Structure formats: structure tokens, C-alpha cells
Coordinates of C-alpha atoms and ligand atoms in Angstrom, one line a residue:
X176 CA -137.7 -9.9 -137.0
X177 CA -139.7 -13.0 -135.8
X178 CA -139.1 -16.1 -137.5
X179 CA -142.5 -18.7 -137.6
X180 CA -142.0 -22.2 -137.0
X181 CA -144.0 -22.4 -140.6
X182 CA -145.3 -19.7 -143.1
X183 CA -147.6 -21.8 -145.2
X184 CA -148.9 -17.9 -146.5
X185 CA -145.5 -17.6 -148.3
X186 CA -146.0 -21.0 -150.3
X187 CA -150.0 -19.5 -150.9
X188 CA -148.0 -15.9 -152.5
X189 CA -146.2 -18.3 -154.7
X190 CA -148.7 -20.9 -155.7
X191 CA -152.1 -19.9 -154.8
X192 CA -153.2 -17.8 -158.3
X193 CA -152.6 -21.8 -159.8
X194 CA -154.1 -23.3 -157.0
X195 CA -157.3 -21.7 -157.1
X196 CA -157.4 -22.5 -161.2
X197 CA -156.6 -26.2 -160.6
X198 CA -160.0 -26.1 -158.4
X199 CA -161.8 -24.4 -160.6
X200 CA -163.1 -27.6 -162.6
X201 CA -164.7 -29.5 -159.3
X202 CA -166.2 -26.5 -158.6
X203 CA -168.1 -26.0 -162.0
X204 CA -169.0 -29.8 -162.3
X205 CA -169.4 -30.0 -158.3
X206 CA -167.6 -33.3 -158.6
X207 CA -166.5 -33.0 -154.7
X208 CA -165.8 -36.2 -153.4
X209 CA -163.1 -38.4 -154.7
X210 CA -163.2 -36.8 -158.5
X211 CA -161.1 -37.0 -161.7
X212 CA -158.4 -35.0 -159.3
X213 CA -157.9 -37.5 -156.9
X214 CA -157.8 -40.3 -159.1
X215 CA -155.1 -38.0 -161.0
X216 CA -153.5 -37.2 -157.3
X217 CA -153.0 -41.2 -156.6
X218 CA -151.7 -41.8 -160.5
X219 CA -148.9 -39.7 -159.8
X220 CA -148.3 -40.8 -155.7
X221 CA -148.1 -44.2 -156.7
X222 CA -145.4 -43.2 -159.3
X223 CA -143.6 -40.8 -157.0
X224 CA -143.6 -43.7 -154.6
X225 CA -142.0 -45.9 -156.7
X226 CA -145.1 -47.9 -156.5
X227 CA -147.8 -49.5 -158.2
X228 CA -151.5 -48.2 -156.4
X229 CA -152.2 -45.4 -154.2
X230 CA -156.1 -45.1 -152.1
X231 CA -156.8 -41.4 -151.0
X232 CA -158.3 -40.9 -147.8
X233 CA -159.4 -38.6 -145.2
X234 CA -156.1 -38.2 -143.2
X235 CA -152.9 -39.8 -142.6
X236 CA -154.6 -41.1 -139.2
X237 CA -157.5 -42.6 -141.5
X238 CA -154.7 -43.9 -143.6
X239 CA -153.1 -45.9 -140.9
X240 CA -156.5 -47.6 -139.4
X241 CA -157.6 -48.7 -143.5
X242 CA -154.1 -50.1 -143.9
X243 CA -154.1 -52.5 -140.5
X244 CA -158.0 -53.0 -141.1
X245 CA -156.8 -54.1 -144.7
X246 CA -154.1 -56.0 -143.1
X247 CA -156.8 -57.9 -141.1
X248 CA -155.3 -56.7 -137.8
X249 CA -157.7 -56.4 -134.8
X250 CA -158.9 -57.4 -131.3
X251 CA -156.3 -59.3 -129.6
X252 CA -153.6 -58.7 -132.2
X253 CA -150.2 -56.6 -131.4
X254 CA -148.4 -54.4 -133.1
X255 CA -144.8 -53.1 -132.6
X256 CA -144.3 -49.3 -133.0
X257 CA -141.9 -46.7 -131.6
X258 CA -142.9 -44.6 -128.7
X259 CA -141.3 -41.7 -129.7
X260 CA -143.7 -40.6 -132.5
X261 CA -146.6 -38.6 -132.7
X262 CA -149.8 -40.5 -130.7
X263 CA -151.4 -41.0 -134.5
X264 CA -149.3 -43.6 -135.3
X265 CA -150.6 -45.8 -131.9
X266 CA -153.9 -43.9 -132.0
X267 CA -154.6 -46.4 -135.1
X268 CA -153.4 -49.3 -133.5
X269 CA -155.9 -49.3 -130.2
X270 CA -158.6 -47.6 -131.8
X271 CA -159.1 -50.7 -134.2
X272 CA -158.9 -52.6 -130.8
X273 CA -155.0 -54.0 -131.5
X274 CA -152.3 -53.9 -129.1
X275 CA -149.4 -51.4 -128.9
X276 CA -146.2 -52.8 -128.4
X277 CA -143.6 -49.7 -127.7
X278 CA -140.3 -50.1 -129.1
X279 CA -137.7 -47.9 -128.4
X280 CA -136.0 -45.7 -130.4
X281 CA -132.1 -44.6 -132.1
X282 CA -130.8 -41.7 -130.1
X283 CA -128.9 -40.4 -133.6
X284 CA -131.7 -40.8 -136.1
X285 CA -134.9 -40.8 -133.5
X286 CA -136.4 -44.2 -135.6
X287 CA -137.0 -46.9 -134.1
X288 CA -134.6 -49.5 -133.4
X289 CA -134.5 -52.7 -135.5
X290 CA -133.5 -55.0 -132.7
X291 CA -136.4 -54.5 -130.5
X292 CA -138.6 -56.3 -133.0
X293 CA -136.8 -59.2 -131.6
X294 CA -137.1 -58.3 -128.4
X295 CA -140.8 -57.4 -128.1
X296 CA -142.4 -60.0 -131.4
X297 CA -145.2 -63.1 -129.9
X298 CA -146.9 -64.9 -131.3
X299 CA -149.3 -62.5 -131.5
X300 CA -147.6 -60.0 -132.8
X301 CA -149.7 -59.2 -136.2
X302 CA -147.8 -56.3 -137.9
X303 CA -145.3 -53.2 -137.2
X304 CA -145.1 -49.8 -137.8
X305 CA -141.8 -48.4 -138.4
X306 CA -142.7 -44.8 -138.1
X307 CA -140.0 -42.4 -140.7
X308 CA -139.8 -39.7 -138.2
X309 CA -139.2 -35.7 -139.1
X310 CA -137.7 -36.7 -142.9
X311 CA -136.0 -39.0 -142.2
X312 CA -136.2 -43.4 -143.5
X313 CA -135.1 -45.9 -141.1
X314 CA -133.4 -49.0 -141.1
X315 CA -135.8 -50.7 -143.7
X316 CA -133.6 -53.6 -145.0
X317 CA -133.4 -54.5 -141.2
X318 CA -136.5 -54.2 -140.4
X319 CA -138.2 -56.4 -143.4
X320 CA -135.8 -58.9 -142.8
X321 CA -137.1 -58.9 -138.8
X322 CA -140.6 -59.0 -139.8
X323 CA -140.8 -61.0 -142.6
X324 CA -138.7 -64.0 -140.4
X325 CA -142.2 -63.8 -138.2
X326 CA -144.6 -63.4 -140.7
X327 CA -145.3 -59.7 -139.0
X328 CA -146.8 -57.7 -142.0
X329 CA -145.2 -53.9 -142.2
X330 CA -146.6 -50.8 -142.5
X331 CA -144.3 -47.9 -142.8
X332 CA -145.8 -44.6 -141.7
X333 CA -144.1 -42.1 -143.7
X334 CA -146.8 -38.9 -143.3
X335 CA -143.5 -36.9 -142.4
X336 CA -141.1 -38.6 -145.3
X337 CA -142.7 -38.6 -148.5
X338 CA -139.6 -38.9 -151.4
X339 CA -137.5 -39.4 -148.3
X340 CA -134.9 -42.1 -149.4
X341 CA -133.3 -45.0 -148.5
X342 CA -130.1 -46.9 -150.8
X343 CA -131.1 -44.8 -153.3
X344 CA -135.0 -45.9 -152.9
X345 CA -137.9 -43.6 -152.2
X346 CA -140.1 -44.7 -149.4
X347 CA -142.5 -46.9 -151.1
X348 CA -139.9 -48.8 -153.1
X349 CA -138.7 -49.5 -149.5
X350 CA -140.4 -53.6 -148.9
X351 CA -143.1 -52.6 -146.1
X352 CA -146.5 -53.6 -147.2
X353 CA -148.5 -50.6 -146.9
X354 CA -147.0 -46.8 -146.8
X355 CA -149.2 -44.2 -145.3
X356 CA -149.2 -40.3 -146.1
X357 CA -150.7 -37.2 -144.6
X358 CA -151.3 -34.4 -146.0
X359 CA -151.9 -31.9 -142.6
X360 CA -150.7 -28.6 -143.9
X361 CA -147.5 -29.0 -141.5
X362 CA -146.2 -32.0 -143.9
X363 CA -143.7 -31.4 -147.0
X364 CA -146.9 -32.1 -148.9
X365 CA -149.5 -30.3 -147.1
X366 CA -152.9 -29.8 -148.5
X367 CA -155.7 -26.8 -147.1
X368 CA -157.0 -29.1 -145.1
X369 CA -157.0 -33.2 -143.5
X370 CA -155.9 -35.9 -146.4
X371 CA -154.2 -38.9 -146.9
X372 CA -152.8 -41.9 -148.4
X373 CA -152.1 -45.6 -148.4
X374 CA -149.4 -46.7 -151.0
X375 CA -148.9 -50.6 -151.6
X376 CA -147.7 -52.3 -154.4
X377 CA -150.5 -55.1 -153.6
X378 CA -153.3 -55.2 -155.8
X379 CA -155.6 -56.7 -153.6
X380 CA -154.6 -54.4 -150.5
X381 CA -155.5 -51.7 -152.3
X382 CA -158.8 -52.5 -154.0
X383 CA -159.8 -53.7 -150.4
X384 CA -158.3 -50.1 -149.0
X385 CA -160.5 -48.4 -151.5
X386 CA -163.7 -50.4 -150.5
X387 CA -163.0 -49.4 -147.0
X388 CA -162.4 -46.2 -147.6
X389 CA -166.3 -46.2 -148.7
X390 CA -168.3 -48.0 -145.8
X391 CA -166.9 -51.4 -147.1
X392 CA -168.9 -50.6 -150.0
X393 CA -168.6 -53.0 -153.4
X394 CA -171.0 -52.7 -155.6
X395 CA -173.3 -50.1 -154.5
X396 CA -175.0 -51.0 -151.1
X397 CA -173.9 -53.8 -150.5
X398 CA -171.6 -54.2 -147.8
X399 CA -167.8 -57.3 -147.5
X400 CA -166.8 -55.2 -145.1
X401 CA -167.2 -52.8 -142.3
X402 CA -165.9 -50.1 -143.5
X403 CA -165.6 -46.2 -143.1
X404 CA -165.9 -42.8 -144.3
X405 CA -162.5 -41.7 -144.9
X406 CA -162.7 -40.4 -148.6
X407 CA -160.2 -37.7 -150.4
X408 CA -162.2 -34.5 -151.7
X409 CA -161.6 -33.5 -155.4
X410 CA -160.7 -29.7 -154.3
X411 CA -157.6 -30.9 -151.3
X412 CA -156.4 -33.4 -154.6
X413 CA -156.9 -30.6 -157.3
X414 CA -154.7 -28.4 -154.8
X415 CA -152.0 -31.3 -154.1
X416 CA -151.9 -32.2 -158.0
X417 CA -150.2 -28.5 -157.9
X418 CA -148.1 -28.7 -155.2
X419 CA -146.6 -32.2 -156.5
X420 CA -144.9 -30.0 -159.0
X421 CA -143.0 -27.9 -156.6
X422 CA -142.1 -30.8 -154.0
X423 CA -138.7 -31.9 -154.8
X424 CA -137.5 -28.1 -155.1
X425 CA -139.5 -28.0 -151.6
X426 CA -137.3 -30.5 -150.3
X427 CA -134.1 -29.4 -151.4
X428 CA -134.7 -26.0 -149.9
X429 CA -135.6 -27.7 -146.8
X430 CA -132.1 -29.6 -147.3
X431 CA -130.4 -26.4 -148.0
X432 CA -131.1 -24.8 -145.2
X433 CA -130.3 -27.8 -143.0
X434 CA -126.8 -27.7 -144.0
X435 CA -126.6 -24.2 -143.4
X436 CA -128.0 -24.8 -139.9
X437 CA -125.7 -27.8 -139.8
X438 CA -122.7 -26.0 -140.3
X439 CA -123.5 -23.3 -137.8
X440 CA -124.7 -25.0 -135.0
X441 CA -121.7 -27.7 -135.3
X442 CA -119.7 -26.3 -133.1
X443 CA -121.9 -24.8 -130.5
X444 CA -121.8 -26.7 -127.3
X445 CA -125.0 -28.7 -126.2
X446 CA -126.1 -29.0 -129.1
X447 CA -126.1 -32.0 -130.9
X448 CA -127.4 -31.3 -134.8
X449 CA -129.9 -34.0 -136.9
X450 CA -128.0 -37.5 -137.6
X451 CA -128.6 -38.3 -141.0
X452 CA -127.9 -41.9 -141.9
X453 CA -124.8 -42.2 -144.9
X454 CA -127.8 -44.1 -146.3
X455 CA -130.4 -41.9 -145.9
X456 CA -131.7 -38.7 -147.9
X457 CA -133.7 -36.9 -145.0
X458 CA -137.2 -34.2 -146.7
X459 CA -136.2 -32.5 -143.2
X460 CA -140.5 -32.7 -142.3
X461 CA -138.7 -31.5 -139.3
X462 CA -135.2 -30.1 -138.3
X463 CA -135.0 -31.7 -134.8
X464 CA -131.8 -30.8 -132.4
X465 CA -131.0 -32.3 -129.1
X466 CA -130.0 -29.9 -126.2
X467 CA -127.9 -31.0 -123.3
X468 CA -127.9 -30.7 -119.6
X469 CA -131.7 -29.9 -119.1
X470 CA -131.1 -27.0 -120.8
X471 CA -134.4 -27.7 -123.3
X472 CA -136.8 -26.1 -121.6
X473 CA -134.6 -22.8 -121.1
X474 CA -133.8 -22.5 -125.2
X475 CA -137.9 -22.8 -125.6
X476 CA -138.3 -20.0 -123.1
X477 CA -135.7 -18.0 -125.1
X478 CA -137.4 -18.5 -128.7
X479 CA -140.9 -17.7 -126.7
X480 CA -139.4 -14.1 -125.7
X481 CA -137.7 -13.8 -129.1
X482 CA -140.4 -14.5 -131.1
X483 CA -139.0 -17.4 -132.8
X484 CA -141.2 -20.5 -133.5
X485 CA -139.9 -24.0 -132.4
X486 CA -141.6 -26.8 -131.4
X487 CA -141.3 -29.9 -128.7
X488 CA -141.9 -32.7 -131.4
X489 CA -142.5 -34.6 -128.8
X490 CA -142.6 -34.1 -125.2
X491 CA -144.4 -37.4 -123.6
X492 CA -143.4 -40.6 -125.2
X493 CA -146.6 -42.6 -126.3
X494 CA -145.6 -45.6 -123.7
X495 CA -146.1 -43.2 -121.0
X496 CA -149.2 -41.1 -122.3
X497 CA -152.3 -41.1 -119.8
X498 CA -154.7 -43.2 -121.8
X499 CA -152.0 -45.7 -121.7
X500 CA -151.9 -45.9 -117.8
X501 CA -153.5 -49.4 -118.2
X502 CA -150.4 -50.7 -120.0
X503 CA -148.2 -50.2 -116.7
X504 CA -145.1 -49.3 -118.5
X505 CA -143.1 -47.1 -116.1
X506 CA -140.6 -44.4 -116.6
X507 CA -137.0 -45.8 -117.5
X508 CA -138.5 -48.6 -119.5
X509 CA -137.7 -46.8 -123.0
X510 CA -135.2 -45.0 -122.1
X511 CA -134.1 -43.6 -125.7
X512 CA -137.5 -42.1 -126.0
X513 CA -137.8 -40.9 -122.4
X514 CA -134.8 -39.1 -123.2
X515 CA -135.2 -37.9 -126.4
X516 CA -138.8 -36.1 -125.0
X517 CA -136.9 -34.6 -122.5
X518 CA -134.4 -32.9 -124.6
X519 CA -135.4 -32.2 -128.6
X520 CA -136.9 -29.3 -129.7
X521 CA -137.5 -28.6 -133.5
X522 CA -136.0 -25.1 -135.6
X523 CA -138.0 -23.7 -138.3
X524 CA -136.7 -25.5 -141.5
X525 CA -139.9 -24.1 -144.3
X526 CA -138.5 -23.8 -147.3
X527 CA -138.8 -20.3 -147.6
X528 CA -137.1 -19.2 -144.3
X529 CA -134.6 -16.4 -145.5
X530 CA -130.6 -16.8 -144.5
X531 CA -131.3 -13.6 -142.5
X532 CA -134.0 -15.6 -140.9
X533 CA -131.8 -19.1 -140.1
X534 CA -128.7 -16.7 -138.9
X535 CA -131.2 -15.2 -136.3
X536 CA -132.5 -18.4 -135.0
X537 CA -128.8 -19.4 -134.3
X538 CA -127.8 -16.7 -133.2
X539 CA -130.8 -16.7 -130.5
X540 CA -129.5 -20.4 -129.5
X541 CA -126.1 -19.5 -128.6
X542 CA -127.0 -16.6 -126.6
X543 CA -129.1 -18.2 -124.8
X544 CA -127.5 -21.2 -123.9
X545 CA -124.6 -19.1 -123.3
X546 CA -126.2 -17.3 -121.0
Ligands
LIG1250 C1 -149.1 -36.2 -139.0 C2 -148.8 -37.6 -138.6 C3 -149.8 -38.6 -138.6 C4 -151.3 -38.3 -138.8 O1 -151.6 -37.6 -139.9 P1 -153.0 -36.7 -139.9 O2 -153.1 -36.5 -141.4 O3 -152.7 -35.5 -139.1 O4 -154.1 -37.6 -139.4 C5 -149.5 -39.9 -138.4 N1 -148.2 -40.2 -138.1 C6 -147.2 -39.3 -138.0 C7 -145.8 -39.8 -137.7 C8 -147.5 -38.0 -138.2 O5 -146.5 -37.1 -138.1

């Protein structure tokens, strides 16, 4: 039996006959770019969030640059981020012509660590990204009370951690000024396509997210700001206004298996299972193990040969990334991150994955690390 890292054609068998109806409508009124679904789509995020407004946009990358261009960040301003994170989250940050600052990261929960806001803040230092890696919130309390001590403005980058919570809190209700969402298809809330989402409980962010969102736009061809195209289409919203009904049942399977994972995998040596946080409720985006004595790369060759789908979420830290080069960080200066590339590797965790299907994948870890 192979088991994929994702089956997004099992979640189309159970949903797609609804899917296809909730499109139906933008396709008879050709309503395609940000129609009555998206508006809907953003009504009900903003709730979900905890929130007050919600902007759809093209992607969760898209999501990140409106939120610091709303922010006012640019040229000559920095911004604090973890390394270990997909290159998205700093992508943003230098292609708006800011400064990356790389934090590093908790060994145990992968976020980033609160202190080195402290360590790394200027006066330059403009805003910070606490990225909610694989499901998973971070410190927020600590982190708002870091920032808002320098007047750093926060945007919390949950496009793997939507409902994820936090003291009880869903991301969103969780102080940062702007929350961004993707919607890739690999996300607990994928759509069939790119999409994604700025949540804020600032009125004014948000109009101003929404005019960028349009070429800076407001009225009609006339131009505050330099904006871009980064608009949610009617059909991915009219698709997501479905799935919103499933996600918490999404989630909990997701948790499910994670415990039965958990409680398998406990006692298997060189492995260390996810750390979730007392405080924390993790989505599981991602069900991300760490494997001892350089013994990673072996357990990836053994899922390869088995047929079982993993993935290296992630193997270069952004501070050491090529187009980075010019920053002349060197090996060993983060060395949570450097470590944690060298040794995670992520188990399939999809909701639908079959017991059958989990008991193979650890069964396949403790042969071959056995072996
Ligand atoms: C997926 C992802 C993004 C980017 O989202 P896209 O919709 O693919 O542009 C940003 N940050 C993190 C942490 C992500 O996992």
C-alpha cells in the first residue's frame, strides 16, 4: 500500500458534487473576479478569526507583501522573521525592498524564539513576522509585549495555522496587527488553486489592504497608492465558502491521527515526536518529527523505496539561502534552524489517512532506523 504525503482527490470524492454547485452561480453571471462569494468568503474568515475585516487576495505570498506595504514598510526598513520557515515569509520582506532580520528558532515547537526580538530590534527595525509554523501558534503574548515596547508593528503569518489556538484564542484574536492566510491546496484550507488572506481588526489597514489589492485603486482610476493585482477570484471563494464547513472536523482528524502517531512513535528511539505547547491547540498543517544522529536523510531514502510520501519542510534555513549570500550570515549563526533543517522530516497527517495507512508509515520508521 503506498501512503501519499496528501490525497486532496479523497477530500474532491467527499465534497466535490457541492463544490462544483457552489460555483455554479459565478459561472452563470460570470461574476469572476472578487464576487458576492468572496465578499461572503471574508464575512465568515473575519468571524472564524475572531476578527473584525478580512481582504482576499491572490496568495498567502501576496498576502504578506499588502500587509507590510499597508504597514508602510519599505526601503531601508527591517523586519525580524525566523529563518526556519518557508522562503515566502522573507520573500515578502526583500521583495518590497525591506530588510530580513533572521531570528532563530525553538528546537520543541520550531517557532521563533521571543527573545531574539531583543536581541536583533534597531532602530530601524519596522515590523516582525512571527511565522505559526506546521499548525502550530507561538508565543504571542511574548511576542506583542517585545514588539509593542519598540513600536515594531506585527504581522503574524499564519497560512499553515488557520483556527490554530492560543489561551483558548484563535489566531486572529491573538494581538498581531495583520494575520495572513493561504490557501495553496497543501494548507488545512486549501482552495483549487493560489488565494489568500489578510485578517486585521484595523479598519483603516484593511480598507487600505483592499485598495492595494486593486492597483492602489480608490475611486475608479484614480490612483493613493501604488498598488497591485493580487485579487481573490469568485470561483477559489465559492469553493472555500464549502470547505469552511468541513474545517474544524478537518482539523480534528488531523489531531486524531497525531495522537495516534504520538503514541506510537513515543517510544521509538531517535525520534523525537511534535511538541505542542500546554497552551497551544496545533491544526497539524504539518506533522513534523525530528530524527537523531544524521539518520534523516536515511529515513527519507526508506519512505522513497516504500512508497510513502514525506517531506523535508525545510532543508536550507532562509539565513543561509543563496540569494541571501550578500547578507554574510555563515553556518553556526542560527544554530536552532541549522539544526532543525538538518534533521525534520514531515509524515503524512491528511485527514483522511486510514489507521491501516498511519500503522504502515510507523512501522516503515522503525525498520528502517532499526536497521
Ligand atoms: C504557504 C506559505 C506561504 C505562502 O503562501 P502561498 O499562498 O503559497 O503564496 C507563506 N508563509 C508560509 C509559512 C507558508 O507555509
Amino acid at each position: 500500500m503506498s501512503v501519499p504525503l496528501l490525497d486532496l482527490k479523497a477530500q474532491w470524492a467527499q465534497i466535490g458534487d457541492e463544490v462544483m454547485a457552489a460555483m455554479q452561480p459565478t459561472l452563470d453571471t460570470a461574476g469572476y473576479i472578487l464576487g458576492p462569494p468572496v465578499k461572503q468568503l471574508e464575512e465568515e474568515i473575519a468571524a472564524y478569526c475572531s476578527s473584525e475585516h478580512a481582504v482576499g487576495c491572490a496568495s498567502g505570498s501576496d498576502a504578506l507583501i499588502l500587509a507590510l506595504l499597508a504597514l508602510g514598510v519599505g526601503p531601508g526598513d527591517e523586519v525580524i522573521l525566523p529563518s526556519f520557515t518557508f522562503f515566502a515569509t522573507t520573500g515578502a520582506v526583500s521583495r518590497i525592498g525591506a530588510t530580513p532580520l533572521f531570528a532563530d528558532n525553538d528546537p520543541r515547537n520550531f517557532n521563533i524564539l521571543p527573545g531574539e526580538i531583543a536581541r536583533l530590534a534597531t532602530p530601524r527595525t519596522k515590523a516582525c513576522i512571527p511565522v505559526h509554523l506546521f499548525g502550530q501558534a507561538c508565543d504571542m503574548d511574548t511576542i506583542m509585549a517585545e514588539c509593542r515596547v519598540r513600536g515594531i508593528a506585527v504581522i503574524e503569518d499564519a497560512a499553515q495555522s488557520i483556527g490554530a489556538q492560543y489561551k483558548g484564542r484563535r489566531i486572529g484574536d491573538t494581538g498581531g496587527d495583520i494575520v495572513t492566510l493561504s490557501f495553496y491546496p497543501t494548507k488545512n484550507l486549501g482552495c483549487m488553486g493560489d488565494g489568500g488572506m489578510c485578517v486585521t481588526g484595523d479598519a483603516a489597514l484593511a480598507e487600505r489592504m483592499r485598495i492595494l489589492r486593486n492597483h492602489g485603486m480608490q475611486p475608479k482610476y484614480h490612483h493613493p497608492y501604488i498598488g497591485m493585482n493580487s485579487r481573490l477570484d469568485s470561483l477559489q471563494a465559492a469553493a472555500l465558502n464549502v470547505k469552511m464547513k468541513y474545517l474544524e472536523g478537518w482539523h480534528e482528524a488531523r489531531r486524531q491521527n497525531a495522537a495516534d502517531y504520538d503514541a506510537k512513535l513515543a517510544g521509538v528511539a531517535g525520534v523525537t515526536i511534535p511538541y505542542i505547547e500546554p497552551q497551544c491547540q496545533s491544526i497539524y498543517n504539518q506533522y513534523t518529527i525530528r530524527v537523531a544522529g544524521g539518520k534523516r536523510n536515511a529515513l527519507a531514502a526508506g519512505f522513497r523505496e516504500r512508497g510513502i510520501g514525506f517531506e523535508i519542510y525545510y532543508p536550507v534555513p532562509c539565513h543561509l539561502q543563496e540569494c541571501y549570500s550578500s547578507l554574510g550570515m555563515k553556518p553556526g549563526s542560527l544554530p536552532h534552524s541549522e539544526a532543525c533543517a538538518k534533521d525534520v522530516i514531515s509524515l503524512p497527517i491528511y485527514p483522511e489517512l486510514s489507521s491501516a495507512q498511519r500503522d504502515e508509515v510507523v512501522a516503515a520508521i522503525k525498520e528502517i532506523l532499526a536497521a
